[in-house]
Short mmCIF file of C-alpha atoms in Angstrom, two decimals:
data_model
loop_
_atom_site.label_atom_id
_atom_site.label_comp_id
_atom_site.label_asym_id
_atom_site.label_seq_id
_atom_site.Cartn_x
_atom_site.Cartn_y
_atom_site.Cartn_z
CA MET A 21 5.27 15.11 -0.55
CA PHE A 22 1.93 13.45 -1.09
CA GLU A 23 -1.36 13.03 0.74
CA TYR A 24 -2.81 9.83 2.10
CA ASN A 25 -5.41 8.53 4.56
CA ARG A 26 -5.78 5.13 6.17
CA TYR A 27 -9.37 4.03 6.74
CA SER A 28 -10.06 1.12 9.10
CA PHE A 29 -13.30 -0.77 8.45
CA SER A 30 -14.71 -2.80 11.33
CA LEU A 31 -16.72 -5.58 9.70
CA VAL A 32 -19.18 -7.87 11.47
CA PHE A 33 -20.24 -11.04 9.61
CA GLU A 34 -23.52 -12.88 10.06
CA LYS A 35 -21.52 -16.04 10.83
CA LYS A 36 -17.92 -17.16 10.95
CA VAL A 37 -16.02 -16.99 7.67
CA PRO A 38 -13.24 -19.50 6.89
CA PHE A 39 -10.50 -17.40 5.31
CA ARG A 40 -8.53 -19.95 3.30
CA SER A 41 -6.36 -17.28 1.73
CA LEU A 42 -5.42 -13.69 2.54
CA PRO A 43 -8.62 -11.64 3.03
CA SER A 44 -7.00 -8.77 1.11
CA PHE A 45 -7.07 -10.95 -2.03
CA ILE A 46 -10.79 -11.57 -1.59
CA PHE A 47 -11.70 -7.96 -0.89
CA ARG A 48 -9.55 -6.57 -3.68
CA ASN A 49 -11.48 -8.62 -6.25
CA ASN A 50 -14.82 -7.61 -4.75
CA ILE A 51 -13.91 -3.93 -4.46
CA GLY A 52 -12.78 -3.84 -8.08
CA PHE A 53 -15.97 -5.50 -9.28
CA GLN A 54 -18.30 -3.29 -7.23
CA LEU A 55 -16.41 -0.03 -7.96
CA LYS A 56 -16.62 -0.71 -11.69
CA LYS A 57 -20.30 -1.55 -11.35
CA ILE A 58 -20.94 1.75 -9.57
CA THR A 59 -18.86 4.07 -11.79
CA CYS A 60 -18.61 2.50 -15.25
CA VAL A 61 -20.82 4.19 -17.87
CA LEU A 62 -19.91 2.09 -20.92
CA LYS A 63 -20.31 -1.38 -19.45
CA ARG A 64 -19.17 -3.34 -22.51
CA GLN A 65 -16.18 -1.17 -23.35
CA GLU A 66 -12.66 -2.29 -22.47
CA CYS A 67 -10.94 0.24 -20.20
CA ALA A 68 -7.89 0.61 -22.47
CA ASP A 69 -10.09 1.67 -25.41
CA CYS A 70 -12.72 3.63 -23.49
CA ILE A 71 -13.22 7.26 -24.43
CA LEU A 72 -13.96 8.06 -20.77
CA LYS A 73 -10.89 6.45 -19.22
CA ALA A 74 -9.16 9.76 -18.45
CA SER A 75 -12.01 10.83 -16.16
CA CYS A 76 -13.14 7.43 -14.89
CA ILE A 77 -12.76 6.76 -11.16
CA TYR A 78 -12.48 3.00 -11.61
CA CYS A 79 -9.79 3.42 -14.27
CA SER A 80 -7.85 5.90 -12.14
CA VAL A 81 -7.89 3.61 -9.10
CA PHE A 82 -7.65 0.09 -10.57
CA GLU A 83 -6.00 0.64 -13.96
CA THR A 84 -3.97 3.83 -13.29
CA PRO A 85 -2.78 4.41 -16.89
CA ILE A 86 0.32 6.41 -17.78
CA GLU A 87 2.21 7.00 -21.02
CA LYS A 88 5.06 4.66 -21.82
CA ASN A 89 7.54 7.48 -22.32
CA ASN A 90 7.60 8.39 -18.62
CA SER A 91 10.95 8.61 -16.82
CA VAL A 92 10.05 6.60 -13.71
CA LEU A 93 8.58 3.39 -15.17
CA GLU A 94 10.04 3.55 -18.65
CA GLY A 95 8.18 1.40 -21.14
CA ARG A 96 5.28 0.66 -18.78
CA ASN A 97 1.80 2.05 -19.31
CA LYS A 98 0.45 1.58 -15.78
CA ALA A 99 1.52 3.22 -12.53
CA PRO A 100 1.25 1.79 -9.01
CA HIS A 101 -2.33 1.95 -7.81
CA PRO A 102 -3.33 4.67 -5.31
CA TYR A 103 -4.54 2.23 -2.68
CA ILE A 104 -3.42 -0.59 -0.37
CA ILE A 105 -5.73 -3.18 1.18
CA TYR A 106 -4.88 -5.43 4.12
CA ALA A 107 -6.68 -7.23 6.92
CA ASP A 108 -5.83 -8.63 10.34
CA ALA A 109 -7.41 -12.09 9.88
CA VAL A 110 -5.30 -15.20 10.32
CA THR A 111 -5.31 -17.34 7.19
CA GLY A 112 -6.80 -20.77 7.79
CA ALA A 113 -8.91 -19.63 10.74
CA ALA A 114 -12.59 -18.73 10.85
CA ALA A 115 -13.70 -15.31 12.08
CA ASP A 116 -16.95 -13.40 12.38
CA ARG A 117 -15.25 -10.01 12.79
CA LEU A 118 -12.57 -8.43 10.63
CA MET A 119 -10.56 -5.21 10.59
CA LEU A 120 -9.92 -4.21 7.00
CA ASP A 121 -7.60 -1.28 6.30
CA ILE A 122 -7.73 0.67 3.05
CA ILE A 123 -5.00 3.24 2.48
CA LEU A 124 -5.81 5.80 -0.21
CA MET A 125 -3.00 7.95 -1.61
CA GLY A 126 -2.80 11.10 -3.68
CA THR A 127 -5.98 11.73 -5.66
CA GLY A 128 -7.26 8.39 -4.38
CA VAL A 129 -8.11 10.10 -1.05
CA ARG A 130 -10.98 11.97 -2.66
CA TYR A 131 -12.58 8.69 -3.71
CA PHE A 132 -13.18 7.46 -0.17
CA PRO A 133 -17.00 7.93 -0.44
CA TYR A 134 -16.94 5.58 -3.44
CA MET A 135 -14.92 3.07 -1.43
CA LEU A 136 -17.44 3.28 1.39
CA LEU A 137 -20.38 2.71 -0.96
CA THR A 138 -18.44 -0.15 -2.54
CA MET A 139 -17.91 -1.81 0.85
CA ILE A 140 -21.59 -1.35 1.74
CA ASN A 141 -22.57 -3.11 -1.49
CA ILE A 142 -20.09 -5.94 -0.87
CA GLY A 143 -21.59 -6.44 2.58
CA LYS A 144 -25.04 -6.80 1.02
CA SER A 145 -23.95 -9.16 -1.77
CA GLY A 146 -21.55 -11.19 0.40
CA ILE A 147 -18.09 -12.63 -0.18
CA LEU A 148 -16.80 -16.03 -1.29
CA LYS A 149 -18.96 -18.69 -2.92
CA GLU A 150 -21.02 -19.03 0.24
CA ARG A 151 -21.92 -15.32 0.10
CA PHE A 152 -21.05 -14.40 3.65
CA HIS A 153 -22.79 -11.09 4.38
CA PHE A 154 -21.45 -8.45 6.74
CA ASP A 155 -22.33 -5.12 8.29
CA ILE A 156 -19.94 -2.20 8.66
CA ASP A 157 -19.85 -1.49 12.37
CA ASP A 158 -17.60 1.57 12.07
CA VAL A 159 -14.98 3.25 9.90
CA THR A 160 -12.18 5.22 11.51
CA CYS A 161 -9.40 7.43 10.20
CA ARG A 162 -6.62 8.25 12.67
CA ASP A 163 -8.89 7.05 15.51
CA VAL A 164 -11.75 9.35 14.46
CA SER A 165 -15.05 7.77 13.37
CA VAL A 166 -15.97 8.90 9.85
CA LEU A 167 -19.14 6.85 9.40
CA ASP A 168 -22.68 7.99 10.19
CA LYS A 169 -24.61 4.73 10.34
CA SER A 170 -28.00 6.45 10.43
CA ASN A 171 -27.76 7.08 6.70
CA TYR A 172 -24.38 5.54 5.86
CA SER A 173 -22.84 8.88 5.03
CA CYS A 174 -19.21 9.76 5.69
CA LYS A 175 -17.34 12.67 7.19
CA ASN A 176 -14.50 14.41 5.44
CA VAL A 177 -11.08 14.00 7.05
CA LYS A 178 -8.17 16.21 6.13
CA PRO A 179 -5.52 14.00 4.51
CA ALA A 180 -2.27 13.23 6.26
CA VAL A 181 0.86 14.33 4.39
CA TRP A 182 4.05 12.39 3.86
CA ASN A 183 6.90 14.84 3.43
CA ILE A 184 10.53 13.94 2.84
CA LYS A 185 11.56 16.93 4.98
CA GLN A 186 9.57 15.92 8.04
CA SER A 187 10.93 14.30 11.16
CA VAL A 188 10.56 10.61 11.90
CA ALA A 189 9.49 11.62 15.41
CA GLY A 190 6.22 13.18 14.23
CA SER A 191 2.71 11.93 14.93
CA ASP A 192 1.61 8.87 12.93
CA SER A 193 5.35 8.28 12.45
CA LEU A 194 5.73 10.75 9.60
CA ASN A 195 3.50 13.76 10.17
CA GLY A 196 5.55 15.85 12.56
CA PRO A 197 6.30 19.52 11.80
CA GLU A 198 10.01 19.25 12.48
CA SER A 199 12.44 19.41 9.60
CA PHE A 200 15.65 17.42 9.45
CA GLY A 201 18.24 20.15 9.61
CA ALA A 202 21.36 18.88 11.38
CA ALA A 203 19.58 15.67 12.39
CA GLU A 204 19.77 14.51 8.80
CA ARG A 205 23.55 14.30 9.11
CA GLU A 206 23.76 12.85 12.63
CA ASP A 207 23.89 9.09 13.01
CA VAL A 208 22.41 7.30 16.00
CA LEU A 209 23.20 3.77 17.15
CA LYS A 210 20.07 1.63 17.02
CA THR A 211 18.74 -1.88 16.70
CA VAL A 212 15.95 -1.99 14.12
CA LYS A 213 13.67 -4.97 13.74
CA ILE A 214 11.68 -5.18 10.49
CA ASN A 215 8.76 -7.59 10.66
CA PHE A 216 7.56 -8.95 7.33
CA LEU A 217 3.86 -9.16 8.21
CA THR A 218 2.60 -10.23 4.78
CA PRO A 219 4.68 -11.80 1.98
CA VAL A 220 7.31 -9.38 0.72
CA ARG A 221 8.10 -9.79 -2.98
CA ILE A 222 11.35 -8.00 -3.87
CA GLN A 223 12.48 -8.43 -7.43
CA HIS A 224 16.02 -8.13 -8.78
CA LYS A 225 16.89 -8.58 -12.45
CA GLY A 226 13.51 -10.14 -13.14
CA LYS A 227 13.67 -12.70 -10.32
CA TYR A 228 12.05 -12.68 -6.90
CA LEU A 229 14.57 -12.89 -4.08
CA SER A 230 14.27 -15.77 -1.62
CA ARG A 231 17.24 -14.38 0.32
CA ILE A 232 17.62 -10.66 0.81
CA THR A 233 20.04 -8.16 2.29
CA TYR A 234 19.46 -4.88 4.08
CA LYS A 235 20.50 -3.14 0.87
CA ASP A 236 17.66 -4.91 -0.97
CA ILE A 237 15.18 -3.63 1.62
CA MET A 238 16.48 -0.07 1.40
CA HIS A 239 16.40 -0.12 -2.38
CA ALA A 240 12.81 -1.41 -2.40
CA ALA A 241 11.73 1.27 0.08
CA ALA A 242 13.48 4.03 -1.87
CA ARG A 243 11.92 2.88 -5.12
CA ARG A 244 8.48 2.81 -3.51
CA VAL A 245 8.84 6.38 -2.23
CA GLU A 246 10.13 7.61 -5.58
CA MET A 247 7.10 6.19 -7.42
CA LEU A 248 4.58 7.43 -4.88
CA VAL A 249 5.98 10.96 -4.83
CA ASN A 250 6.18 11.09 -8.63
CA PHE A 251 2.75 9.69 -9.43
CA PHE A 252 0.72 10.83 -6.41
CA GLY A 253 2.61 13.85 -5.16
CA ASN A 254 1.17 17.35 -5.32
CA GLY A 255 4.25 18.90 -6.86
CA GLU A 256 5.03 18.89 -10.57
CA ALA A 257 3.66 15.43 -11.14
CA GLY A 258 0.88 13.12 -10.13
CA ILE A 259 -2.04 11.18 -11.51
CA GLY A 260 -5.44 12.70 -11.18
CA ALA A 261 -8.91 12.17 -12.54
CA GLY A 262 -9.14 13.84 -15.90
CA ALA A 263 -5.48 13.34 -16.75
CA GLU A 264 -4.28 10.04 -18.12
CA THR A 265 -0.69 11.11 -17.80
CA ASN A 266 1.30 13.94 -16.33
CA SER A 267 4.89 15.07 -16.50
CA VAL A 268 7.07 13.19 -14.05
CA GLY A 269 9.44 15.16 -11.90
CA ALA A 270 7.98 15.79 -8.46
CA GLY A 271 9.96 12.86 -7.07
CA ALA A 272 13.30 14.18 -8.24
CA ASP A 273 14.17 15.31 -4.72
CA ALA A 274 13.30 11.86 -3.34
CA ALA A 275 15.36 10.19 -6.06
CA ARG A 276 18.37 12.39 -5.29
CA ARG A 277 18.17 11.84 -1.54
CA PHE A 278 17.61 8.09 -1.86
CA ASP A 279 20.08 7.46 -4.67
CA ALA A 280 22.54 4.55 -5.02
CA GLU A 281 25.18 6.37 -2.98
CA PHE A 282 22.75 6.86 -0.09
CA ILE A 283 21.65 3.20 -0.18
CA ASP A 284 25.24 1.93 -0.30
CA SER A 285 26.17 4.18 2.64
CA ALA A 286 23.11 3.08 4.64
CA ALA A 287 23.87 -0.60 4.14
CA LYS A 288 27.56 -0.24 5.02
CA ASP A 289 28.84 -1.49 8.39
CA LYS A 290 25.48 -2.84 9.53
CA GLU A 291 24.92 -6.11 11.37
CA PHE A 292 22.13 -7.96 9.58
CA ASP A 293 20.31 -11.06 10.72
CA ALA A 294 17.36 -12.56 8.81
CA ASP A 295 14.84 -15.12 9.95
CA LEU A 296 12.64 -15.40 6.88
CA LYS A 297 10.81 -18.05 4.92
CA TRP A 298 9.00 -18.08 1.60
CA VAL A 299 5.22 -18.53 1.83
CA ASP A 300 2.79 -18.92 -1.09
CA TYR A 301 -0.88 -17.96 -1.07
CA ALA A 302 -3.47 -18.90 -3.65
CA ARG A 303 -5.32 -16.08 -5.35
CA TYR A 304 -8.11 -16.28 -7.89
CA SER A 305 -7.78 -13.76 -10.71
CA ALA A 306 -11.20 -12.66 -11.95
CA ARG A 307 -9.56 -11.11 -15.00
CA GLN A 308 -7.58 -14.20 -16.01
CA LYS A 309 -10.26 -16.63 -14.77
CA GLN A 310 -7.75 -18.82 -12.97
CA SER A 311 -6.11 -19.43 -9.63
CA MET A 312 -2.47 -18.42 -9.18
CA GLN A 313 0.18 -18.40 -6.48
CA LEU A 314 1.42 -15.15 -4.97
CA GLY A 315 4.22 -15.66 -2.51
CA GLY A 316 6.95 -13.84 -0.70
CA LEU A 317 9.08 -13.67 2.41
CA VAL A 318 7.58 -13.55 5.90
CA GLY A 319 9.34 -13.40 9.24
CA ALA A 320 11.70 -10.75 10.57
CA VAL A 321 15.11 -9.19 10.05
CA THR A 322 17.21 -7.38 12.64
CA VAL A 323 19.62 -4.60 11.70
CA ARG A 324 22.09 -3.03 14.10
CA GLY A 325 24.33 -0.07 13.45
CA ARG A 326 24.30 3.68 12.97
CA PHE A 327 21.23 5.14 11.26
CA SER A 328 20.69 8.62 9.91
CA GLU A 329 17.35 10.36 10.46
CA LEU A 330 16.75 10.19 6.71
CA GLU A 331 17.33 6.44 6.73
CA LEU A 332 14.86 5.99 9.59
CA LEU A 333 12.32 8.11 7.72
CA LEU A 334 12.61 5.80 4.73
CA LEU A 335 12.04 2.75 6.94
CA LYS A 336 8.94 4.35 8.46
CA ALA A 337 7.68 5.12 4.95
CA ALA A 338 8.08 1.42 4.19
CA GLU A 339 5.93 0.69 7.26
CA LEU A 340 3.20 3.05 6.08
CA PHE A 341 3.15 2.23 2.38
CA SER A 342 4.63 -1.31 2.12
CA ILE A 343 7.46 -2.45 -0.18
CA GLY A 344 7.99 -4.76 -3.12
CA LYS A 345 5.53 -6.06 -5.69
CA ASN A 346 1.74 -6.48 -5.43
CA VAL A 347 1.31 -4.17 -2.45
CA SER A 348 -2.23 -3.26 -3.55
CA PHE A 349 -3.14 -6.90 -2.80
CA GLY A 350 -1.98 -6.47 0.80
CA LEU A 351 1.48 -7.94 0.22
CA GLY A 352 4.72 -6.28 1.28
CA ARG A 353 3.40 -5.02 4.59
CA VAL A 354 6.17 -4.45 7.15
CA GLY A 355 6.32 -3.27 10.73
CA VAL A 356 9.36 -1.43 12.06
CA GLU A 357 10.53 -1.51 15.69
CA MET A 358 13.37 0.76 16.75
CA ALA A 359 15.43 0.65 19.95
CA ASP A 360 18.31 2.89 20.97
CA VAL A 361 21.62 1.19 21.74
CA SER A 362 24.11 2.72 24.18
CA ASN A 363 27.57 3.35 22.73
#
């Protein structure tokens, strides 16, 4: 299990903004720059060599260091970041209002006030070369306003909890009090439509897949859950401020439940139809000082067959926390629609 909150920022611009690429790319760069400006003490020190990195908010959120000898991402020294950013704007169109969602996970939830201050500062400095300024009209979390505009302070909201033992029928898809019990073993006949809302980048053997199967989707979702539970769960493991690395083991239950046998069984005897295309978006990397292409699959897939409650839970987790690579940029966002089918 791990905690998370989704904060929805309602932004009002002084004039229409032409979003030539995904707004999440633009805001991720700006949030990183402003958060570092707010929290960094040793301005000229590289994060990797900084004596304060273990207790630095910017480092925890945007660098997320771990030791290479971990058992989940063996050989890698950075974990997935504890945030996701995405927006509802249509690329190529101009808009003077924007809904920007920021999902904070694990210890990232406690840093929401810093995110709010960061967004306030971005609104004052403006985005893009033209410096389009904006005002934050409201910020909501689970339909509750958390912003006091009189002094731009924020209210505390108890985090939601994703729990592998909770029912898919709960509020906010995953927060119900019911446990699986027998339902975990009972299959129901359903048609499930998975909408790829932003480019989904699923990698296999070092290559991004331009054609995918239901098994690829399930594997990507299971891997995402395993990493989130391990690095941001409140069990034996997790990444928190003041600890560059922790033992990894809290996701063992997730790994066992969503193992290769489970994925093979879930993908068996399913009807699968995909209507997907590869789309590239340009992104400017402030760190590398160059523009690059980030692309993935968009469209929809339809899956029909018998689904276990545990399988449906995994799909709803994919809807909440995205799948594939570069999800912190707003990629990999999926929406899941389920419909019962009579026998």
